[in-house]
Short mmCIF file of C-alpha atoms in Angstrom, two decimals:
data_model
loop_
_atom_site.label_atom_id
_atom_site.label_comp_id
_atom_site.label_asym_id
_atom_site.label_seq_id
_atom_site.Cartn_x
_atom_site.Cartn_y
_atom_site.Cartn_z
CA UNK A 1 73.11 88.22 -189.79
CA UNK A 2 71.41 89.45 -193.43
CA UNK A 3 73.70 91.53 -195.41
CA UNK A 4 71.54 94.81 -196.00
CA UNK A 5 71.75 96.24 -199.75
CA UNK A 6 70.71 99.52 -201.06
CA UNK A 7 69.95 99.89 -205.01
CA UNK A 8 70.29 103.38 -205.72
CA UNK A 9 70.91 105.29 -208.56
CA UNK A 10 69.43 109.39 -208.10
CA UNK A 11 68.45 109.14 -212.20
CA UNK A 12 65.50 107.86 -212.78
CA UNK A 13 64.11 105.38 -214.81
CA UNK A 14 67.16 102.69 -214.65
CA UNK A 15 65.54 99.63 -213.82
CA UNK A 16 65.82 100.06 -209.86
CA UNK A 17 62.30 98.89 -208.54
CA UNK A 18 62.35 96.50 -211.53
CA UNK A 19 65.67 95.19 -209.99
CA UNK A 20 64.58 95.82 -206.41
CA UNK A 21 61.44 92.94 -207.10
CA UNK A 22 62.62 90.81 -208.98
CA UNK A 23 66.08 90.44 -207.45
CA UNK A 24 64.38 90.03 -204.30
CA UNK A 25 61.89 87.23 -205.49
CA UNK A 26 65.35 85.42 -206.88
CA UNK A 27 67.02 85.33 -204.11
CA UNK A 28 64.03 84.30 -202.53
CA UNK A 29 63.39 81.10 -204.92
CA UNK A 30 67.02 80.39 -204.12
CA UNK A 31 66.07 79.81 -200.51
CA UNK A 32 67.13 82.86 -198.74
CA UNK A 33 64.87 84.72 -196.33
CA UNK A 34 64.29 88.15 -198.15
CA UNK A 35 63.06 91.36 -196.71
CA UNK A 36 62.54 93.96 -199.48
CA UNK A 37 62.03 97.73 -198.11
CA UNK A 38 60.07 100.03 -200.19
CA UNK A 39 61.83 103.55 -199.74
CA UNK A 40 61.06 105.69 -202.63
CA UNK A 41 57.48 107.65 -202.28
CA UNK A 42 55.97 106.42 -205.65
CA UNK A 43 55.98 102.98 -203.98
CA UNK A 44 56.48 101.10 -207.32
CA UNK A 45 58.29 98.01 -205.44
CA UNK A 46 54.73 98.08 -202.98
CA UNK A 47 51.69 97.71 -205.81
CA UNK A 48 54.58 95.63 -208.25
CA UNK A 49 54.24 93.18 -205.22
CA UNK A 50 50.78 93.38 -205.50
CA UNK A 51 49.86 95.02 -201.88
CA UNK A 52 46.59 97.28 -201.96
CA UNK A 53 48.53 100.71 -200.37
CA UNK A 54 45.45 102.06 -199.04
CA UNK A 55 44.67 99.37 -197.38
CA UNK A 56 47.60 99.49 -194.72
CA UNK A 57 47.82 100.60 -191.37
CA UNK A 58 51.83 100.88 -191.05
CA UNK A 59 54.14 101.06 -193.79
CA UNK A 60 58.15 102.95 -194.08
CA UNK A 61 56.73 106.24 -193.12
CA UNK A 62 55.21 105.53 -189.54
CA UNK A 63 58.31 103.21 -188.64
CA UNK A 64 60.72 105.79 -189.59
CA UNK A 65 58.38 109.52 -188.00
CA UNK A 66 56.32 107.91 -185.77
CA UNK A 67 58.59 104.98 -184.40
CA UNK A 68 56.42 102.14 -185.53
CA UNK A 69 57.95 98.88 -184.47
CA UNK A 70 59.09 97.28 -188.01
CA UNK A 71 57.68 94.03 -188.05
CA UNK A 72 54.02 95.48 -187.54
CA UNK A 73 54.54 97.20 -191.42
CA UNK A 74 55.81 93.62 -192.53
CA UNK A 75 53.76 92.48 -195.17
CA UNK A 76 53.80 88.87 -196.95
CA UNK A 77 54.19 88.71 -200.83
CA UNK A 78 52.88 86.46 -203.30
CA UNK A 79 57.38 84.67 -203.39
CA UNK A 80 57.55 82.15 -200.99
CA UNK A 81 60.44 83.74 -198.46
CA UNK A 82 59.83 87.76 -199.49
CA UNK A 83 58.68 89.90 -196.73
CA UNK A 84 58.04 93.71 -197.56
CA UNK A 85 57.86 96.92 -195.81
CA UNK A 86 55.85 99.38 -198.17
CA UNK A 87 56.03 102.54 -198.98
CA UNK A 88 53.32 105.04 -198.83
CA UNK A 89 52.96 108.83 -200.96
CA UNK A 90 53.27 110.40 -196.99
CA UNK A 91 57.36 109.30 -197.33
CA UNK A 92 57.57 112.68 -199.38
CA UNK A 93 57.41 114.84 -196.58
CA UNK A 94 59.03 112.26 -194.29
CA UNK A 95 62.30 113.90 -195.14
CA UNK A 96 61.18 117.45 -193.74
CA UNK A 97 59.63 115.73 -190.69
CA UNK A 98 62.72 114.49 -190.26
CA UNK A 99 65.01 116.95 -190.04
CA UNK A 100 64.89 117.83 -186.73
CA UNK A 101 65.42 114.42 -185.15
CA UNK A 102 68.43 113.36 -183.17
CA UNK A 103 70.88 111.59 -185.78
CA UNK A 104 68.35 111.75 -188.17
CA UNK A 105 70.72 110.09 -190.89
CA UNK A 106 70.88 106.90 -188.85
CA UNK A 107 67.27 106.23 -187.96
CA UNK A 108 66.90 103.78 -190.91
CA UNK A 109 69.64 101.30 -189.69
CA UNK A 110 68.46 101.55 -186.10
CA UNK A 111 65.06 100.57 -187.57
CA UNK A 112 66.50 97.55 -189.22
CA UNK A 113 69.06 96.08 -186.34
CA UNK A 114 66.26 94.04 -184.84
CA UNK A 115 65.33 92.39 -188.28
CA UNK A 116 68.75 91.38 -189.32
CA UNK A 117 68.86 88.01 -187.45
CA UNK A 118 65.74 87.07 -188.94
CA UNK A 119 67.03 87.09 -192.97
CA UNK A 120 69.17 86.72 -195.03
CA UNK A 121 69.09 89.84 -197.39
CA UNK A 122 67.31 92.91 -196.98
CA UNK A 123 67.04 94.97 -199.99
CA UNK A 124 66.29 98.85 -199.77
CA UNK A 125 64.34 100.09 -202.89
CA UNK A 126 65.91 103.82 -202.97
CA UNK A 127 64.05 106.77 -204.18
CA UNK A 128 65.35 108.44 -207.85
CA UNK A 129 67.17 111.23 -205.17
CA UNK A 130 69.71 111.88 -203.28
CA UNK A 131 67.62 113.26 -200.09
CA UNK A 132 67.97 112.17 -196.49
CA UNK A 133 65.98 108.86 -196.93
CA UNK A 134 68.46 107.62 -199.55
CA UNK A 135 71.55 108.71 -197.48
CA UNK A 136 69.56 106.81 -194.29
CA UNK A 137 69.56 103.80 -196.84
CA UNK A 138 73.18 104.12 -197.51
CA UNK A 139 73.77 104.67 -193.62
CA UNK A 140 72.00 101.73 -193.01
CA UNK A 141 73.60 99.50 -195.95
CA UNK A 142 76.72 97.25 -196.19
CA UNK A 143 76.88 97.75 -200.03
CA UNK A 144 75.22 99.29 -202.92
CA UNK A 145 73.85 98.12 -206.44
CA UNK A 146 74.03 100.71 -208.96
CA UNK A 147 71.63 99.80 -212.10
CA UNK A 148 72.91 101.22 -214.97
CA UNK A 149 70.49 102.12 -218.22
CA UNK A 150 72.31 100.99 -221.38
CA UNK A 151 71.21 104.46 -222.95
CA UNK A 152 73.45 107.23 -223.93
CA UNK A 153 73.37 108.84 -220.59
CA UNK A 154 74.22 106.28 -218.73
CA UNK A 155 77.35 107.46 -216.92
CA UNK A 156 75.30 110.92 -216.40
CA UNK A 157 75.30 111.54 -213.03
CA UNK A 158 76.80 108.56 -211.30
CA UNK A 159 79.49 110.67 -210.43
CA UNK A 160 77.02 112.35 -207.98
CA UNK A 161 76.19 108.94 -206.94
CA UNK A 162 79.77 108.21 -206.39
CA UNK A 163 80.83 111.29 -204.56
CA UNK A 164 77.45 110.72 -201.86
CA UNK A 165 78.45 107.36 -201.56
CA UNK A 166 82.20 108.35 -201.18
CA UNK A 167 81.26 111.02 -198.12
CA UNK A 168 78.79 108.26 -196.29
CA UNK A 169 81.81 106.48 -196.23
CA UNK A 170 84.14 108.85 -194.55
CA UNK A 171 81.19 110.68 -191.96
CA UNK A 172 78.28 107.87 -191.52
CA UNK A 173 79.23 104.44 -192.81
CA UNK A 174 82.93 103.43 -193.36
CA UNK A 175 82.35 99.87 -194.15
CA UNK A 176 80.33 100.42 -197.19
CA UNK A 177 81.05 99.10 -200.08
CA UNK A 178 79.62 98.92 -203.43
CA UNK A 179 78.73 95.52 -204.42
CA UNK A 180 78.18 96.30 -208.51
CA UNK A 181 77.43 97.80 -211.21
CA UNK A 182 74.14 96.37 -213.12
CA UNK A 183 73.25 96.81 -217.10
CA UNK A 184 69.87 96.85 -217.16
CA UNK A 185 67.72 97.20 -220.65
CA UNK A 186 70.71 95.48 -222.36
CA UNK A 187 69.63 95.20 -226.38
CA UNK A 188 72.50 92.96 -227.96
CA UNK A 189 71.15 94.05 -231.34
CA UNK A 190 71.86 97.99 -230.64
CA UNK A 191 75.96 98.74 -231.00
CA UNK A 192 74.94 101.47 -228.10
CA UNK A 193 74.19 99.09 -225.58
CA UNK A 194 77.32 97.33 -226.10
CA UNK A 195 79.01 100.64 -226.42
CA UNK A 196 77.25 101.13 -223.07
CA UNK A 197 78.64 98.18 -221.53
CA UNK A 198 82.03 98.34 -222.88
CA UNK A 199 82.46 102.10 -221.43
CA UNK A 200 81.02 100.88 -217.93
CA UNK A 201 83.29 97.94 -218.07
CA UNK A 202 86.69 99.90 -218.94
CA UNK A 203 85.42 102.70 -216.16
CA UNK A 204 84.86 100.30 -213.67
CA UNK A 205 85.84 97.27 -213.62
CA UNK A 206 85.61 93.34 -211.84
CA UNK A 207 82.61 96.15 -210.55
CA UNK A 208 80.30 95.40 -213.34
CA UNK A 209 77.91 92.44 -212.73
CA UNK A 210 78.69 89.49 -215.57
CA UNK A 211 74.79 89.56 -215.74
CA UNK A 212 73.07 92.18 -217.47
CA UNK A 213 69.25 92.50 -217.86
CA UNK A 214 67.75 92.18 -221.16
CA UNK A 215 65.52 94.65 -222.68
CA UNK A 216 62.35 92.04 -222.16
CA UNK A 217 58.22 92.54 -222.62
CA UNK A 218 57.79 90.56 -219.65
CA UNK A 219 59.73 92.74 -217.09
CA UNK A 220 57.36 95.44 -218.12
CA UNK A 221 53.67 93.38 -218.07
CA UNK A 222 55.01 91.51 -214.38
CA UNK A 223 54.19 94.61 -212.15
CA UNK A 224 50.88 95.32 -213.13
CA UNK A 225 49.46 91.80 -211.93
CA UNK A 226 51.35 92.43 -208.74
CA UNK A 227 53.94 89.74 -209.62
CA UNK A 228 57.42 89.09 -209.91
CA UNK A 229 58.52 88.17 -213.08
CA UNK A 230 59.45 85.27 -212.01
CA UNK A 231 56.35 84.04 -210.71
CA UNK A 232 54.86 85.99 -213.67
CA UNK A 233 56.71 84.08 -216.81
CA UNK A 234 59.53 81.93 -214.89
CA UNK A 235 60.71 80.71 -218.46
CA UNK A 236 61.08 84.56 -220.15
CA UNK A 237 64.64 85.94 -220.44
CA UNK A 238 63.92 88.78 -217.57
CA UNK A 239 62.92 85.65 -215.15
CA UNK A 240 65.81 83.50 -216.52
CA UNK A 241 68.74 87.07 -216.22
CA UNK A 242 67.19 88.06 -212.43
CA UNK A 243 68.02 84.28 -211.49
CA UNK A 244 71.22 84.54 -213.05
CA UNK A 245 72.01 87.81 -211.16
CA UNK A 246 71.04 86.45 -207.41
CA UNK A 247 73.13 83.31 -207.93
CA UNK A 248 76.12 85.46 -208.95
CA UNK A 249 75.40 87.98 -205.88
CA UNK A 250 75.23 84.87 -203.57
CA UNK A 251 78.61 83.82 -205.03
CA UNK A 252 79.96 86.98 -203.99
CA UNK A 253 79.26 86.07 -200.65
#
């Protein structure tokens, strides 16, 4: 049975889809049988994978409004292992379409039961919101990875995040759990990042991933030749902290 995780964070800009890929594609290269879902409308994790959006019949949006069957928005990626449901710009007005559905809130994990015998981890690429897809993600999770931007802000909002994630768990899901907190951008030069860290550390704990992710040029050049970084630069420090962070998640385990 794959262990479903969510990687939300409602501020934008954290590192999420950046996580969300290249995560994915390390757990992947580690063996596991990966199924990344593309939930968030700009459908960064979809075209960072390389898959031509216009080109697809099915993707998120018909499985969860029209009741697609799953596996026929499957797509293969260029990582050996790493299956991926896209998204599509339609997922916008999903969440009004949805509305008026019988438990609307759960129709993402009913989606999923039928794929979880077939991998290991399935990884839910959450929109920069807290709307009803993100809540279905959360529904539909076991735990949660919260990336965390080693910026001033950083603690902005996660209270939100927090408090969603604390009513899930007493209404729709009380079995999930959040698996960490992750540093992303990380600048050892800068006294704010470690500032950062230190402040995310003392809030919260054996929560905080011992990885953090590097401020690194070729995290940002990966996506727009539709690769991992990994399969991109499998040497840089991006490729060398994502590897680092799926061995420690499989640890967990």
């Amino acid at each position: 049975m794959s262990k479903v995780i969510s990687l939300a964070n409602q501020k934008g800009g954290v590192g999420k889809t950046t996580t969300s890929i290249n995560l994915s594609a390390a757990l992947a290269k580690e063996g596991k049988r990966v199924l990344l879902i593309d939930a968030d409308p700009q459908a960064n994790s979809s075209s960072g994978l390389g898959v031509e959006i216009r080109d697809l019949d099915n993707t998120i949006y018909e499985c969860l409004v029209n009741g697609v069957d799953p596996h026929k928005a499957i797509v293969e990626t260029p990582t050996k292992n790493l299956s991926l449901i896209p998204s599509h710009i339609d997922l916008v007005g999903a969440e009004i379409e949805m509305l008026n559905m019988d438990h609307r809130e759960l129709l993402l994990k009913n989606l999923l039961q039928p794929l979880r015998s077939e991998y290991d981890y399935i990884l839910i690429d959450c929109s920069p919101s807290l709307g009803l897809i993100t809540v279905n993600a959360l529904t539909a999770s076991d735990s949660v990875i919260i990336p965390v931007q080693c910026e001033f802000f950083a603690l902005e909002g996660i209270a939100k995040l927090l408090n969603t994630i604390k009513i899930i768990k007493s209404k729709l899901n009380p079995d999930l759990k959040i698996e960490g907190f992750l540093l992303t951008m990380f600048d050892n030069r800068l006294r704010l990042s470690n500032q950062v860290y230190e402040e995310v550390k003392r809030h919260f704990g054996d929560l905080v991933f011992n990885t953090v992710i590097a401020r690194n040029v070729r995290l940002s050049e990966a996506p727009s030749h539709g690769l991992s970084v990994l399969d991109y630069d499998a040497s840089s420090k991006g490729a060398q902290n994502y590897k680092a962070l799926a061995k420690e998640l499989i640890k967990r385990q």
